[in-house]
Coordinates of C-alpha atoms in Angstrom, one line a residue:
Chain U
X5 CA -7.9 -8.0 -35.2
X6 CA -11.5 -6.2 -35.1
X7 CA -12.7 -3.1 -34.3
X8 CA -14.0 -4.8 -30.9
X9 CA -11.0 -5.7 -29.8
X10 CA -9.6 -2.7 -28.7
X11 CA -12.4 -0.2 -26.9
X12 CA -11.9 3.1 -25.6
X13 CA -14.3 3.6 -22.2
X14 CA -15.5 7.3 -21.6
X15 CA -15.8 7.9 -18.2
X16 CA -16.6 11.3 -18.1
X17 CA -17.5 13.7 -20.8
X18 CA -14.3 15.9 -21.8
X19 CA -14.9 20.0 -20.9
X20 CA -13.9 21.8 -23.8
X21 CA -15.8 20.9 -27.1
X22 CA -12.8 21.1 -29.8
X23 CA -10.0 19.9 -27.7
X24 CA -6.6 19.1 -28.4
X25 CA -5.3 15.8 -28.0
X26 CA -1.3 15.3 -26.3
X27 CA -0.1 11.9 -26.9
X28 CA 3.0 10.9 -24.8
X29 CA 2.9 7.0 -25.0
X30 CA 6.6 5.1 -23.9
X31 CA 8.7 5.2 -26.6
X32 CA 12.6 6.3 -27.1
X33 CA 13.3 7.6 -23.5
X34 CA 10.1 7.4 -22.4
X35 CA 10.2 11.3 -23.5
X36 CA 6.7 11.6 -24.5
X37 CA 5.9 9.3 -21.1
X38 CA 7.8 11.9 -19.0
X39 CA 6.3 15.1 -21.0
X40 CA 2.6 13.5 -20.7
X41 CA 3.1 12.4 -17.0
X42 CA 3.9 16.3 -16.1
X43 CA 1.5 17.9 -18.0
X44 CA -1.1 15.6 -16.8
X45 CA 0.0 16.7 -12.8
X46 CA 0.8 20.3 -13.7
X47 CA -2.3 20.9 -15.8
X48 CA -4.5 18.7 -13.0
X49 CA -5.8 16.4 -15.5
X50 CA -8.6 13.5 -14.3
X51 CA -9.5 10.5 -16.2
X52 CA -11.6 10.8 -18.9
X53 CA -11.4 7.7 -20.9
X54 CA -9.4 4.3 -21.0
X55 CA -8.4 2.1 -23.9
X56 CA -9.9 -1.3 -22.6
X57 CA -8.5 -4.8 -24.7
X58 CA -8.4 -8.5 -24.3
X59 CA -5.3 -8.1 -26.5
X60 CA -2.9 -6.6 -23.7
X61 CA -1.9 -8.3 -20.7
X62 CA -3.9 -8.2 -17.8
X63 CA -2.4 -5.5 -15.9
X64 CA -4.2 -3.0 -14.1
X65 CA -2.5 0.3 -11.6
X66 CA -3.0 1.5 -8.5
X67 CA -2.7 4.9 -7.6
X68 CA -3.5 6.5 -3.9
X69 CA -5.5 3.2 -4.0
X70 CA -7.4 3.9 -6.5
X71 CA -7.9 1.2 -10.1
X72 CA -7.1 2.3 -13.2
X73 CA -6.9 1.2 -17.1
X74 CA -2.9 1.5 -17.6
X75 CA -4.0 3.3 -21.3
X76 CA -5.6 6.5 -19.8
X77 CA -6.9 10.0 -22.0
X78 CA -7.5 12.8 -18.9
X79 CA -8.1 15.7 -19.6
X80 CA -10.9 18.5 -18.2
X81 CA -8.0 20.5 -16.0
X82 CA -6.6 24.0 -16.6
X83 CA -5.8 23.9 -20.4
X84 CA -8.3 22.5 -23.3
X85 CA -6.1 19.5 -23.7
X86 CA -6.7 15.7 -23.4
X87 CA -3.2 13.6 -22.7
X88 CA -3.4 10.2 -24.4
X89 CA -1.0 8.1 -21.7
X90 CA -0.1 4.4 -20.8
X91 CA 2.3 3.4 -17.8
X92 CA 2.4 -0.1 -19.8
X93 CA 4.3 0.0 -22.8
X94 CA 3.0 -0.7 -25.9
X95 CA 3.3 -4.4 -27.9
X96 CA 3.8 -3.8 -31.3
X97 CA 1.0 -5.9 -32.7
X98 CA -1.2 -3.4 -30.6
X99 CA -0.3 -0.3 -32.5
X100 CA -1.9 -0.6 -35.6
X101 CA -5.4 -1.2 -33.6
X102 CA -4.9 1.1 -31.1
X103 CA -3.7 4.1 -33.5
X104 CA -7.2 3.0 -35.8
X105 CA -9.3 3.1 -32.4
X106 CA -8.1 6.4 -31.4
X107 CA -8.2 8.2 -34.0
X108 CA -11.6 7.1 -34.3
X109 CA -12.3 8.2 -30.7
X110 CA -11.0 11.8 -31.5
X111 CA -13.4 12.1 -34.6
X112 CA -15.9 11.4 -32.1
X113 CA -15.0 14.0 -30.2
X114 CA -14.2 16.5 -33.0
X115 CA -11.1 17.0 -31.7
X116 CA -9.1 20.1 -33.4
X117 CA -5.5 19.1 -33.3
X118 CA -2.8 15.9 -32.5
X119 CA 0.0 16.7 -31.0
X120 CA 2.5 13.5 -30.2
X121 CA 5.3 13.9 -28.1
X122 CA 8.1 11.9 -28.2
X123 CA 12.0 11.3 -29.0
X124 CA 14.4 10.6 -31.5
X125 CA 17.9 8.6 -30.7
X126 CA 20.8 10.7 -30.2
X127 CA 24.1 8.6 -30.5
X128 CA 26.1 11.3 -28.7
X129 CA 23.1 12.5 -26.6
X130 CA 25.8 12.8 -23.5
X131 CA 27.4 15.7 -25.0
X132 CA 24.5 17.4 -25.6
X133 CA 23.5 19.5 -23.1
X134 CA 20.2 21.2 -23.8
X135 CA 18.6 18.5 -26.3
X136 CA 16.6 20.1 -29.8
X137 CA 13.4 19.8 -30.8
X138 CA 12.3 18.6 -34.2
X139 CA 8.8 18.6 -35.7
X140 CA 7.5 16.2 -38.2
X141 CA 3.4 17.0 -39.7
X142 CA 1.3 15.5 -41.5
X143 CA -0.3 18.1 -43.5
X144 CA 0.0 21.8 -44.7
X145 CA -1.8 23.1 -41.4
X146 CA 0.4 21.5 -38.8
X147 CA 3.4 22.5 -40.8
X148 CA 2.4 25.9 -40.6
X149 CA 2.1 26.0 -37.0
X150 CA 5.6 24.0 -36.5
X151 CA 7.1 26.5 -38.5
X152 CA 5.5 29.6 -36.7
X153 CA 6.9 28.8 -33.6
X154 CA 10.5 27.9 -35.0
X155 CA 10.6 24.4 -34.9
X156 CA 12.8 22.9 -37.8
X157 CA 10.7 20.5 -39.8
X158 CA 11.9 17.0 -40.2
X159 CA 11.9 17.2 -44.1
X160 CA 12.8 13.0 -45.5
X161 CA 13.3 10.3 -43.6
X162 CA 11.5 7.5 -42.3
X163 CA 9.2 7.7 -38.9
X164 CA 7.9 4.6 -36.9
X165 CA 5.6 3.7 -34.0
X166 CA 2.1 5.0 -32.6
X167 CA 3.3 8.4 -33.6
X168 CA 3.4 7.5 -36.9
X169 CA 0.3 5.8 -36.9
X170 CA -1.7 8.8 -35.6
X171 CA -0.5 11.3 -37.7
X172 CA -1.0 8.9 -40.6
X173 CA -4.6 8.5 -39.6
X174 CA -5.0 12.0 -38.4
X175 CA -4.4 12.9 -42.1
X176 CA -6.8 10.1 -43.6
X177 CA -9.9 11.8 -41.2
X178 CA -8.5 16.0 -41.5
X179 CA -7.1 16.1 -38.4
X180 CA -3.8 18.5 -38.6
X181 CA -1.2 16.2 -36.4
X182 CA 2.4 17.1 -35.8
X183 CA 4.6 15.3 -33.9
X184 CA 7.6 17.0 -32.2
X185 CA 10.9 14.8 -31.2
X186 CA 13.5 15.5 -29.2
X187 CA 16.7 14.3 -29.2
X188 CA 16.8 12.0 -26.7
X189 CA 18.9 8.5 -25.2
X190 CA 17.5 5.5 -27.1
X191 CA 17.1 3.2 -23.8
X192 CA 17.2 5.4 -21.1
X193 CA 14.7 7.3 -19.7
X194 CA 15.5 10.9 -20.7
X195 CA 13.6 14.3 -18.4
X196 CA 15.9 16.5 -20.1
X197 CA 14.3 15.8 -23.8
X198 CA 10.8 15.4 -22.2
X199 CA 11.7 19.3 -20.9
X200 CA 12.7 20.4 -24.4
X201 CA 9.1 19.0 -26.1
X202 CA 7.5 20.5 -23.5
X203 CA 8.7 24.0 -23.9
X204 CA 8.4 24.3 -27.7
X205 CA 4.4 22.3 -26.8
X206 CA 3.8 25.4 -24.2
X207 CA 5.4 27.7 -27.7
X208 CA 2.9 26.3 -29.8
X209 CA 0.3 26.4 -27.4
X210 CA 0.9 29.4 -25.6
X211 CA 0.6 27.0 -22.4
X212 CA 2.5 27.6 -18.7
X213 CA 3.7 24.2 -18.1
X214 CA 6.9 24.6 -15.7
X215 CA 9.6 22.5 -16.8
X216 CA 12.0 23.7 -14.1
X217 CA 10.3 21.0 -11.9
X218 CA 11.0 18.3 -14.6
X219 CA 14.8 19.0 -14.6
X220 CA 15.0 19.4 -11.0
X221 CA 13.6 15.5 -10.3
X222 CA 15.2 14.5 -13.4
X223 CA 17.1 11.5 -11.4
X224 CA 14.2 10.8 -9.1
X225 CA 12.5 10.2 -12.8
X226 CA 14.7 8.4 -13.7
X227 CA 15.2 5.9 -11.2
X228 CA 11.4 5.5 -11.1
X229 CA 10.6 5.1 -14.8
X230 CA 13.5 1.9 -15.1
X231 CA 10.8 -0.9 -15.2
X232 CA 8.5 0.7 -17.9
X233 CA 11.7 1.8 -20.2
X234 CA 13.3 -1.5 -20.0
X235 CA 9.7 -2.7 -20.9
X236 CA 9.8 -0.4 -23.7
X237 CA 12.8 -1.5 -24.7
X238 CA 11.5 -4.6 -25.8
X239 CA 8.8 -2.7 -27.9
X240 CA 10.9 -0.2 -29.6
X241 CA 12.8 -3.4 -30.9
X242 CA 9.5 -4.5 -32.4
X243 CA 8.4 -0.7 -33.7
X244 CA 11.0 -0.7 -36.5
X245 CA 12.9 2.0 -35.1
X246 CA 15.9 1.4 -36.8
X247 CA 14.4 3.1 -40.1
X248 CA 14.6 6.2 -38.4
X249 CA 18.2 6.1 -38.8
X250 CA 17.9 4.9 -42.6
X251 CA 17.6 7.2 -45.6
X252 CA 14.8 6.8 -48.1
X253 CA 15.2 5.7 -51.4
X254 CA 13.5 8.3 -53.1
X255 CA 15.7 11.0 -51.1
X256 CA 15.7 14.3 -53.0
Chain F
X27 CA 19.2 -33.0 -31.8
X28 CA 22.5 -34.0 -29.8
X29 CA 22.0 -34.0 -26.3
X30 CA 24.7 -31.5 -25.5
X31 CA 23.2 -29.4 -27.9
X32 CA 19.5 -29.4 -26.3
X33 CA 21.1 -28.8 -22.7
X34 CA 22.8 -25.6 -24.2
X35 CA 19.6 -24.8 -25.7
X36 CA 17.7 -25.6 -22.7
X37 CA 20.2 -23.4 -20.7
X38 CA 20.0 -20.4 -22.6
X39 CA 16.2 -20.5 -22.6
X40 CA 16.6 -20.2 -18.9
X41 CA 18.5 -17.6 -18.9
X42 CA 16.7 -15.6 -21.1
X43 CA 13.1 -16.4 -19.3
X44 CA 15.5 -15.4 -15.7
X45 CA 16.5 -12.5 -17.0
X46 CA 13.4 -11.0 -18.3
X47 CA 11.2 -11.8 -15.0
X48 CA 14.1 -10.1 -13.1
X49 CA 13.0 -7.6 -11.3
X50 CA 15.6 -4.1 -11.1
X51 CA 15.8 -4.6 -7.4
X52 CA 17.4 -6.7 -4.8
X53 CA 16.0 -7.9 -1.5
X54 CA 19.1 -9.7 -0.3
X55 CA 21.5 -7.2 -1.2
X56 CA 18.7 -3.8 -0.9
X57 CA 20.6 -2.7 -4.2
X58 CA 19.2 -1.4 -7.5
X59 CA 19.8 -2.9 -11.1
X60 CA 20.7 0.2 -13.3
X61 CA 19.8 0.1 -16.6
X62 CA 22.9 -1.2 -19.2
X63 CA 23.4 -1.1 -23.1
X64 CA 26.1 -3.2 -24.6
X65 CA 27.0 -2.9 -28.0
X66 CA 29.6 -5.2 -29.3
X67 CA 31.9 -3.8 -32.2
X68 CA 34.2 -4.9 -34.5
X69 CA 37.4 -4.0 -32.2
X70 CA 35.9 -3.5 -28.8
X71 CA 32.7 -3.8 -26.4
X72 CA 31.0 -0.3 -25.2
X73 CA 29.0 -1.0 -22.4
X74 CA 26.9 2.4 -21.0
X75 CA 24.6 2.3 -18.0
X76 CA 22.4 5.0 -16.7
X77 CA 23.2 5.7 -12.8
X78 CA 21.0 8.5 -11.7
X79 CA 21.6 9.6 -8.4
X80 CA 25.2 8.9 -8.5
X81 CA 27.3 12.4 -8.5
X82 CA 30.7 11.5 -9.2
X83 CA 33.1 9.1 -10.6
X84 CA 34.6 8.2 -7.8
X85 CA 31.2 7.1 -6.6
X86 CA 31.7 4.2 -8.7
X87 CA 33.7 0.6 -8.7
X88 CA 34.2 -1.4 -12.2
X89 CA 36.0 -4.0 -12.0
X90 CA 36.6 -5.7 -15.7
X91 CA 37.3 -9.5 -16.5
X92 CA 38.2 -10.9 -19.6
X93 CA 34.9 -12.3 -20.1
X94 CA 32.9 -10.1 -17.5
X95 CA 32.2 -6.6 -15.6
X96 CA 31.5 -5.8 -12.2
X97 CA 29.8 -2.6 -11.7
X98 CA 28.7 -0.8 -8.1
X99 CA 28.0 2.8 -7.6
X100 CA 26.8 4.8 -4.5
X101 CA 23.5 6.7 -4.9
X102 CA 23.6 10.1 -3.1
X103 CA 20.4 9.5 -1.3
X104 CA 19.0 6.7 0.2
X105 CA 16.0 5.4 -1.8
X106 CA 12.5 4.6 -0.2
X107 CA 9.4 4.0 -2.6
X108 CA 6.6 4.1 0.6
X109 CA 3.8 3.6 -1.2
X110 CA 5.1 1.0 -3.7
X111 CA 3.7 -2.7 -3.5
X112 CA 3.8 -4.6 -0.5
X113 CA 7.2 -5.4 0.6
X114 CA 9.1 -2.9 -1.4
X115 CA 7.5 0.0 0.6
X116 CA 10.1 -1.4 3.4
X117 CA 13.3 -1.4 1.3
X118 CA 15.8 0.9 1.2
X119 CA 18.1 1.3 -1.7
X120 CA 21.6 2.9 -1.5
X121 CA 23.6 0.8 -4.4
X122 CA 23.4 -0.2 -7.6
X123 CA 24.6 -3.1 -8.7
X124 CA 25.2 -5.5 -11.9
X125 CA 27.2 -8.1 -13.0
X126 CA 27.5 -8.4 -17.3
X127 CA 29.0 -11.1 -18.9
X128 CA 30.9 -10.2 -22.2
X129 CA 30.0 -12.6 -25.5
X130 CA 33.9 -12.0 -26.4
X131 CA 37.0 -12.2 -24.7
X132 CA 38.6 -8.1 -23.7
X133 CA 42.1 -7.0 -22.3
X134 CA 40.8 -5.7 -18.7
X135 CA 43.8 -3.9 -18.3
X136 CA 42.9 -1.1 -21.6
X137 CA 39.5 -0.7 -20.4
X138 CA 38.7 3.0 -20.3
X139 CA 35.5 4.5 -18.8
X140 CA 34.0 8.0 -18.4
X141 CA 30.8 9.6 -16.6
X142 CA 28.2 12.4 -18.0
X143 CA 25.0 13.1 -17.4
X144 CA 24.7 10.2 -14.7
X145 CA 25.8 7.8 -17.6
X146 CA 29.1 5.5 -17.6
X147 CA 30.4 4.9 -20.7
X148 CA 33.2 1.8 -20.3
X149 CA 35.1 0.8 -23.3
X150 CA 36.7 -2.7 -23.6
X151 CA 38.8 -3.5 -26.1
X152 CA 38.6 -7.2 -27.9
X153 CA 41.4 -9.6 -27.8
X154 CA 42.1 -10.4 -31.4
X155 CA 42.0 -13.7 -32.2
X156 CA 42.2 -12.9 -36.3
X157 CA 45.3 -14.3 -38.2
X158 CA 45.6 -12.3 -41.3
X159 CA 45.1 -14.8 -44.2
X160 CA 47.2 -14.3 -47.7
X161 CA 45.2 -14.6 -50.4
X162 CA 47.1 -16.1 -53.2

């Protein structure tokens, strides 16, 4: 795989110059799908670049009739934030190029901060009523700012999928990244979770995002978002996600 | 490669290919496929599916086989997508529906199941076909 393999298209130039970047791509739960999804409608977000590859399938959306790249960053809406999002989920032998080709992109765009959103299998998730939030960073900076706003860092253990990639990458180019996982159902989608991320995200940055209207179409989500978790499904499969339930050899 | 093995083969292939292409929905039957998880333990099979839109238990019918379940549960809404494809826009989903066949032979009859958070949890235990084996 090259570097032209995977391309990211601007469309329009993004509004704020030091923005931060949300990344919610399908992954357990499709929680940091369901948190990007809302803040992209809350915050009124518009396209402002699209990952273009002759590596995925050749699937393209509509929306109100409109043709889009599945792999979207929008962004220039209420907040300075971009939200990296894709209603396709993502093969595994496409992370390691994409995670290299956006982090790339956000140099470019001297972005300030990665923030991934996503979830983290709970085997009695059921009983759980309102789900915690963990945070995991990848550098002094971003553990600061998880630790300011009371999030419990994920201290060993492994981590696997884009998110790990980004923050991974994040780190090799001094971007602080953090990533902040909910507990969450493994292969089902999961609003509730995607509500908890989202109001420790509106915590650490001081954002309005209105979760109510999350939980209250939580089954409407549900119903809706089948087809692109049991597509995920697949994936996560792929993602070594198992590891996340493994402990490390050199646990101390 | 024996020929009765290359039909199973062949078969399975099928099946696989058919049920990934599947799509969650129905025409025929204008019912929805929920999502399903089975996990198969040492001592019994715990299947889970995820029923939003279903309120209550006894919006739900399971009806377990030895080697199979039947599952159907009443949404609490009708379902119309109106601006979905082409001839989904017209369908109206009420049920879901699914049919799983079991990889090891359960006693219907102690099957237990429970509902939270819009997800049934059934349990099945295994028949146990294990003779315990003296070791001398």
């Amino acid at each position: 795989m090259t570097d032209d393999d995977i391309r990211i298209i601007d469309v329009r130039k993004p509004s704020s110059d030091r923005p931060i970047v949300v990344e919610g791509l399908p992954d357990v739960g499709l929680v940091g799908a369901l948190a990007a999804s809302h803040l992209v409608d809350e915050l009124g977000l518009e396209e402002v670049a699209h990952v273009e590859s002759s590596l995925l399938p050749p699937v393209m959306v509509l929306h109100k009739g409109v043709l889009s790249d599945p792999i979207r960053i929008l962004g220039n809406g209420k907040a300075p934030i971009l939200v990296l999002m894709s209603e396709v989920a993502i093969p595994p032998y496409f992370v390691h190029g994409l995670a290299e080709t956006v982090v790339g992109w956000l140099v470019g765009k001297k972005v300030s901060t990665l923030i991934s959103l996503g979830g983290i299998p709970a085997q009695n998730r059921v009983d759980i009523e309102t789900p915690s939030v963990f945070g995991v960073a990848n550098g002094d900076q971003a553990r600061d700012s998880l630790t300011k706003a009371n999030v419990e860092v994920m201290q060993e253990g492994f981590i696997a999928g884009a998110y790990a990639l980004l923050l991974k990458n994040c780190r090799r180019n001094n971007i602080p990244a953090m990533a902040l996982l909910a507990q969450a159902h493994l292969n089902y989608p999961d609003p509730g979770a995607a509500a908890s991320v989202l109001q420790v995200l509106n915590n650490i940055l001081d954002l309005k995002v209105n979760v109510g209207v999350l939980l209250q179409k939580a089954d409407e989500l549900r119903l809706r978002t089948r087809d692109l978790m049991r597509q995920a499904q697949k994936t996560i499969q792929g993602m070594g996600k198992m590891s996340e339930q493994e402990i490390p050899l050199m646990y101390s | 490669m024996s020929e009765g093995y290359s039909d199973w083969f062949d078969e399975l292939y099928e099946r696989v290919r058919r049920e990934a292409l599947r799509p969650l929905w129905d025409i025929a039957e204008g019912c929805l496929e929920p999502l399903v998880d089975v996990h198969e333990l040492e001592k019994e099979i715990v299947i889970t599916a995820d029923l939003p839109c279903v309120q209550s238990k006894d919006d739900i019918s399971i009806k377990a086989y030895e080697d199979s379940v039947e599952l159907e549960a009443s949404m609490d809404r009708g379902i119309i997508w109106e601006n979905w494809g082409t001839v989904q826009r017209h369908l109206h989903f009420r049920t879901f529906k699914k049919r799983i066949r079991l990889r090891s032979k359960t006693d219907p009859k102690k099957a237990k199941a429970s509902f939270k958070q819009g997800i049934l949890t059934l349990r099945l235990p295994k028949v146990s076909r294990g003779v315990p084996v003296e070791v001398r």
